[in-house]
CSV table of C-alpha atoms and ligand atoms in Angstrom, one decimal:
chain,number,residue,atom,x,y,z
A,1,MET,CA,33.2,16.3,-20.8
A,2,ARG,CA,34.0,13.0,-22.5
A,3,ARG,CA,30.9,11.2,-21.2
A,4,SER,CA,27.8,9.6,-22.8
A,5,THR,CA,24.5,8.0,-21.8
A,6,LEU,CA,22.7,6.0,-24.4
A,7,THR,CA,19.5,3.9,-24.4
A,8,ARG,CA,18.7,1.4,-27.1
A,9,THR,CA,15.4,-0.4,-27.1
A,10,THR,CA,14.2,-3.1,-29.5
A,11,ALA,CA,11.7,-5.9,-29.3
A,12,GLU,CA,14.5,-8.2,-28.1
A,13,THR,CA,16.5,-6.0,-25.6
A,14,ASP,CA,16.3,-2.8,-23.6
A,15,ILE,CA,19.8,-1.5,-22.8
A,16,THR,CA,21.2,1.6,-21.2
A,17,VAL,CA,24.9,2.4,-21.2
A,18,GLU,CA,26.7,5.2,-19.3
A,19,LEU,CA,30.4,5.9,-20.1
A,20,ASN,CA,33.0,8.2,-18.7
A,21,LEU,CA,36.2,8.0,-20.8
A,22,ASP,CA,38.2,10.0,-18.1
A,23,GLY,CA,37.1,7.7,-15.3
A,24,THR,CA,38.9,5.5,-12.8
A,25,GLY,CA,37.7,2.1,-14.0
A,26,SER,CA,34.7,2.0,-11.8
A,27,TYR,CA,31.9,-0.3,-13.0
A,28,ASP,CA,28.4,-1.3,-12.4
A,29,ASN,CA,27.2,-3.9,-14.9
A,30,GLU,CA,24.0,-5.9,-14.8
A,31,THR,CA,22.9,-7.8,-17.9
A,32,GLY,CA,21.4,-10.9,-16.4
A,33,VAL,CA,24.3,-12.9,-17.9
A,34,GLY,CA,26.8,-13.5,-15.1
A,35,PHE,CA,29.9,-14.3,-17.1
A,36,PHE,CA,29.3,-11.4,-19.4
A,37,ASP,CA,29.0,-9.0,-16.4
A,38,HIS,CA,32.4,-10.3,-15.3
A,39,MET,CA,33.8,-9.5,-18.7
A,40,LEU,CA,32.3,-6.0,-18.9
A,41,ASP,CA,33.8,-5.4,-15.4
A,42,GLN,CA,37.2,-6.3,-16.8
A,43,LEU,CA,36.7,-4.0,-19.8
A,44,SER,CA,36.1,-1.1,-17.4
A,45,ARG,CA,38.7,-1.9,-14.8
A,46,HIS,CA,41.5,-2.2,-17.4
A,47,SER,CA,40.5,0.6,-19.7
A,48,LEU,CA,39.9,3.0,-16.8
A,49,ILE,CA,36.7,3.9,-18.6
A,50,ASP,CA,33.8,4.1,-16.1
A,51,ILE,CA,31.1,1.8,-17.5
A,52,LYS,CA,27.5,1.3,-16.2
A,53,VAL,CA,25.3,-1.2,-18.2
A,54,ARG,CA,21.7,-2.1,-17.5
A,55,ALA,CA,20.4,-4.7,-19.9
A,56,LYS,CA,17.0,-6.5,-20.0
A,57,GLY,CA,17.1,-9.0,-22.8
A,58,ASP,CA,15.2,-12.0,-24.0
A,59,LEU,CA,17.3,-14.5,-22.0
A,60,HIS,CA,14.5,-17.0,-22.2
A,61,ILE,CA,15.6,-17.6,-25.8
A,62,ASP,CA,19.4,-17.4,-25.1
A,63,ASP,CA,22.1,-14.8,-24.3
A,64,HIS,CA,22.8,-13.9,-27.9
A,65,HIS,CA,20.6,-10.8,-28.4
A,66,THR,CA,21.6,-9.4,-25.0
A,67,VAL,CA,25.4,-9.8,-25.6
A,68,GLU,CA,25.3,-8.5,-29.2
A,69,ASP,CA,23.1,-5.5,-28.3
A,70,VAL,CA,25.2,-4.5,-25.4
A,71,GLY,CA,28.1,-4.5,-27.9
A,72,ILE,CA,26.1,-2.3,-30.2
A,73,THR,CA,25.1,0.2,-27.5
A,74,LEU,CA,28.5,0.3,-25.9
A,75,GLY,CA,30.1,1.0,-29.3
A,76,GLN,CA,27.6,3.8,-30.0
A,77,ALA,CA,28.2,5.3,-26.6
A,78,LEU,CA,31.9,5.1,-27.1
A,79,ALA,CA,31.7,6.9,-30.5
A,80,GLN,CA,29.4,9.5,-28.9
A,81,ALA,CA,31.7,10.2,-25.9
A,82,LEU,CA,34.7,10.5,-28.3
A,83,ASP,CA,32.8,13.2,-30.3
A,84,ASP,CA,35.2,14.5,-32.9
A,85,LYS,CA,38.2,12.6,-31.3
A,86,ARG,CA,40.2,15.8,-30.8
A,87,GLY,CA,43.3,15.2,-28.8
A,88,ILE,CA,43.1,11.4,-28.5
A,89,ARG,CA,46.1,9.0,-29.1
A,90,ARG,CA,43.8,7.1,-31.5
A,91,TYR,CA,45.9,3.9,-31.6
A,92,GLY,CA,46.3,1.3,-28.9
A,93,SER,CA,47.9,-2.1,-28.5
A,94,CYS,CA,48.5,-4.7,-25.8
A,95,LEU,CA,50.1,-8.1,-25.5
A,96,LEU,CA,48.4,-9.6,-22.4
A,97,ALA,CA,49.2,-12.8,-20.5
A,98,MET,CA,46.7,-14.5,-18.2
A,99,ASP,CA,47.9,-17.8,-17.0
A,100,ASP,CA,47.9,-20.1,-20.1
A,101,ALA,CA,46.3,-17.5,-22.3
A,102,GLN,CA,48.2,-14.8,-24.3
A,103,ILE,CA,46.2,-12.3,-26.4
A,104,ARG,CA,47.4,-9.6,-28.7
A,105,CYS,CA,45.2,-6.6,-29.5
A,106,ALA,CA,45.9,-3.8,-31.9
A,107,LEU,CA,43.2,-1.2,-32.5
A,108,ASP,CA,42.6,2.1,-34.3
A,109,LEU,CA,39.7,4.4,-33.5
A,110,SER,CA,39.5,5.1,-37.2
A,111,ALA,CA,35.7,5.2,-37.8
A,112,ARG,CA,36.5,2.4,-40.2
A,113,PRO,CA,35.0,-0.7,-38.6
A,114,PHE,CA,37.0,-3.9,-39.3
A,115,LEU,CA,37.4,-6.9,-37.1
A,116,ILE,CA,40.2,-9.4,-37.3
A,117,TRP,CA,39.4,-12.2,-34.9
A,118,ASN,CA,41.8,-15.1,-34.5
A,119,VAL,CA,40.6,-16.6,-31.3
A,120,ASP,CA,39.6,-20.2,-30.9
A,121,PHE,CA,38.0,-21.6,-27.8
A,122,PRO,CA,38.7,-25.3,-26.8
A,123,THR,CA,35.2,-25.6,-25.4
A,124,SER,CA,31.8,-24.4,-26.8
A,125,SER,CA,30.7,-22.9,-23.4
A,126,ILE,CA,32.1,-21.4,-20.2
A,127,GLY,CA,29.6,-22.5,-17.6
A,128,THR,CA,26.3,-21.6,-19.4
A,129,PHE,CA,27.9,-18.9,-21.5
A,130,ASP,CA,28.3,-19.7,-25.3
A,131,THR,CA,31.9,-18.9,-26.3
A,132,GLU,CA,30.8,-17.9,-29.8
A,133,LEU,CA,29.3,-14.8,-28.1
A,134,VAL,CA,32.7,-13.3,-27.4
A,135,ARG,CA,33.3,-12.7,-31.1
A,136,GLU,CA,29.7,-11.5,-31.5
A,137,PHE,CA,30.3,-8.9,-28.8
A,138,PHE,CA,33.5,-7.6,-30.3
A,139,GLN,CA,32.1,-7.6,-33.8
A,140,ALA,CA,29.2,-5.3,-32.6
A,141,LEU,CA,31.6,-3.1,-30.6
A,142,SER,CA,33.9,-2.7,-33.7
A,143,THR,CA,31.0,-2.0,-36.1
A,144,HIS,CA,29.2,0.5,-33.9
A,145,GLY,CA,32.2,2.1,-32.3
A,146,GLY,CA,34.0,2.6,-35.6
A,147,ILE,CA,37.0,0.6,-34.5
A,148,THR,CA,39.5,-1.3,-36.5
A,149,LEU,CA,40.0,-4.1,-34.1
A,150,HIS,CA,42.5,-6.9,-34.4
A,151,VAL,CA,42.5,-9.7,-31.7
A,152,ASP,CA,44.8,-12.7,-31.9
A,153,ALA,CA,45.2,-15.5,-29.4
A,154,LEU,CA,48.8,-16.6,-29.4
A,155,HIS,CA,48.1,-19.5,-27.1
A,156,GLY,CA,45.8,-20.7,-24.3
A,157,PHE,CA,44.0,-23.8,-23.4
A,158,ASN,CA,41.4,-22.6,-20.8
A,159,SER,CA,38.3,-21.0,-22.4
A,160,HIS,CA,37.6,-18.8,-19.3
A,161,HIS,CA,41.2,-17.5,-19.4
A,162,ILE,CA,41.1,-16.9,-23.2
A,163,ALA,CA,37.9,-14.9,-23.0
A,164,GLU,CA,39.0,-12.9,-20.0
A,165,ALA,CA,42.4,-12.2,-21.5
A,166,ALA,CA,40.7,-11.0,-24.7
A,167,PHE,CA,38.6,-8.5,-22.8
A,168,LYS,CA,41.6,-7.3,-20.8
A,169,SER,CA,43.8,-7.0,-23.8
A,170,VAL,CA,41.2,-4.9,-25.7
A,171,ALA,CA,40.6,-2.9,-22.5
A,172,ARG,CA,44.3,-2.0,-22.2
A,173,ALA,CA,44.6,-1.1,-25.9
A,174,LEU,CA,41.4,1.0,-25.6
A,175,ARG,CA,42.8,2.8,-22.6
A,176,GLU,CA,45.8,3.9,-24.6
A,177,ALA,CA,43.8,4.9,-27.7
A,178,VAL,CA,41.1,7.1,-25.9
A,179,GLU,CA,43.7,8.9,-23.7
A,180,THR,CA,44.5,12.5,-24.5
A,181,ASP,CA,47.9,13.1,-25.9
A,182,PRO,CA,49.2,16.1,-24.1
A,183,ARG,CA,51.6,16.9,-27.0
A,184,LYS,CA,48.7,17.3,-29.4
A,185,ALA,CA,45.6,17.8,-27.2
A,186,ASP,CA,44.0,20.3,-29.6
A,187,ALA,CA,44.2,18.4,-32.8
A,188,ILE,CA,42.3,15.6,-34.5
A,189,PRO,CA,44.9,12.8,-35.0
A,190,SER,CA,44.6,12.4,-38.8
A,191,THR,CA,46.3,14.1,-41.8
A,192,LYS,CA,42.7,14.2,-43.2
A,193,GLY,CA,41.7,16.6,-40.4
A,194,ALA,CA,38.7,14.4,-39.5
A,195,LEU,CA,38.1,10.9,-38.1
B,1,MN,MN1,37.7,-14.8,-14.4
């Protein structure tokens, strides 16, 4: 079964993530950061990966540790659920439009973390949410999920739309990459024989 449950506890955050790669996009995310919950819901809905996140973080300081550590734990849970990556498509991409925003994502579940992030936000916050944290989340997801992740904003003028389109674009690309390729369901998709 391509599922995982992972708990990560530090002095700053206490996080549990449950994933089912072969899900239906059902989600149940409570981090104490409303906008971030909305983004995690998008990640699940558009990747069709079932995601449940429970996070208790030091929000009296700010949202930073909570958002970053959810990225770390989600990345680790993803890597664990993918196991040896047998049968997956490995690569995914998406060009996604949302109103004014257009975001391009290309990713490789390579076990070689690398983030290319060309996304600028016209405002420093979305409500009370710091827009810098969007990059922090994807940096943590890339590093701990072993993902080569490229995200480029082609245009957009509304920060909420830009952030949401980024999550949706990554979700769509992730859906493709984690899917089983029926033509090669028994093999690890690398000429090296390992990923
Ligand atoms: Mn929205």
